[in-house]
């Protein structure tokens, strides 16, 4: 089991550019979560899919952030017109019913730096 | 909504001595489970402890925590800290309204020789 895979590990963008972050959940896991990690805010919830359907996007900044899960094997987080305050580690996690659905298994994250 | 408070940003402890990390919470929902996650340097956060039973002690890897709903707390303790315990620790909860976890801001533990 390779765990949750996130690519790229590091991404540097210029202000105003677009960034797309990729996540491959653990095979068989039906729920996928996106979190943002910063020193100041800790782990902030962004959005959540179950069986590919969006369930809760209450943490997503409304205007420039979007997330999709086109199939059960990957999810993407897209940030348009990136700003310096978007710099953070973006973590993807997955979970599975029957194993305690609320136990999240995290990937190593994508460190986004906006210059 | 839910909130989790971790009062210490950094805890420094000498190897072999006890360590305690505080965690309190607020929620308007019927809570489901509480967690402690640990994140070692350059690694992914991973679950350390999980509990959903009031007043029951949960143990793993020498750490223990007891959920006390009367005081809205889920403090993490270890009787003898090891150098390998140096890491970032997050307290988290999930509620009956959904399965997302709400995390505290995290406590960094530094164990000195």
CSV table of C-alpha atoms in Angstrom, one decimal, chain A residues 9 33 35 37-43 45 48 50 56 58 91 101-108, chain B residues 32-33 35 37 39 42-47 50 88 90 94 98-106:
chain,number,residue,atom,x,y,z
A,9,UNK,CA,6.0,17.8,-3.6
A,33,UNK,CA,-10.1,15.5,2.1
A,35,UNK,CA,-6.4,20.6,4.2
A,37,UNK,CA,-1.3,23.7,6.8
A,38,UNK,CA,0.4,26.9,8.0
A,39,UNK,CA,2.3,27.7,11.1
A,40,UNK,CA,-0.2,30.4,12.1
A,41,UNK,CA,-3.4,28.5,11.4
A,42,UNK,CA,-2.4,24.9,11.8
A,43,UNK,CA,-4.4,22.4,9.7
A,45,UNK,CA,-10.1,22.1,6.4
A,48,UNK,CA,-14.2,16.9,1.2
A,50,UNK,CA,-17.2,11.0,-0.6
A,56,UNK,CA,-18.5,19.9,2.2
A,58,UNK,CA,-17.1,25.2,3.7
A,91,UNK,CA,-2.4,18.1,2.4
A,101,UNK,CA,-14.3,6.4,8.3
A,102,UNK,CA,-13.3,9.4,10.4
A,103,UNK,CA,-9.6,8.2,10.7
A,104,UNK,CA,-7.8,10.2,8.0
A,105,UNK,CA,-4.6,9.0,6.3
A,106,UNK,CA,-2.6,11.9,5.0
A,107,UNK,CA,-0.2,12.3,2.1
A,108,UNK,CA,3.1,14.1,2.5
B,32,UNK,CA,-18.1,11.2,17.3
B,33,UNK,CA,-14.4,10.8,17.9
B,35,UNK,CA,-7.8,12.2,17.8
B,37,UNK,CA,-2.2,13.1,15.2
B,39,UNK,CA,3.7,14.8,12.4
B,42,UNK,CA,9.1,16.1,6.6
B,43,UNK,CA,6.5,13.4,7.0
B,44,UNK,CA,2.7,13.2,6.8
B,45,UNK,CA,0.5,13.6,9.9
B,46,UNK,CA,-0.4,10.2,11.2
B,47,UNK,CA,-3.0,9.1,13.8
B,50,UNK,CA,-8.4,7.8,18.9
B,88,UNK,CA,4.3,18.3,15.9
B,90,UNK,CA,-2.4,17.9,16.6
B,94,UNK,CA,-15.0,15.0,14.3
B,98,UNK,CA,-20.0,15.1,8.9
B,99,UNK,CA,-16.7,13.3,8.8
B,100,UNK,CA,-14.3,16.1,8.4
B,101,UNK,CA,-11.8,16.6,11.2
B,102,UNK,CA,-11.4,19.9,13.0
B,103,UNK,CA,-7.8,20.4,14.2
B,104,UNK,CA,-6.1,22.5,16.8
B,105,UNK,CA,-3.2,24.7,15.8
B,106,UNK,CA,-0.7,22.1,16.9
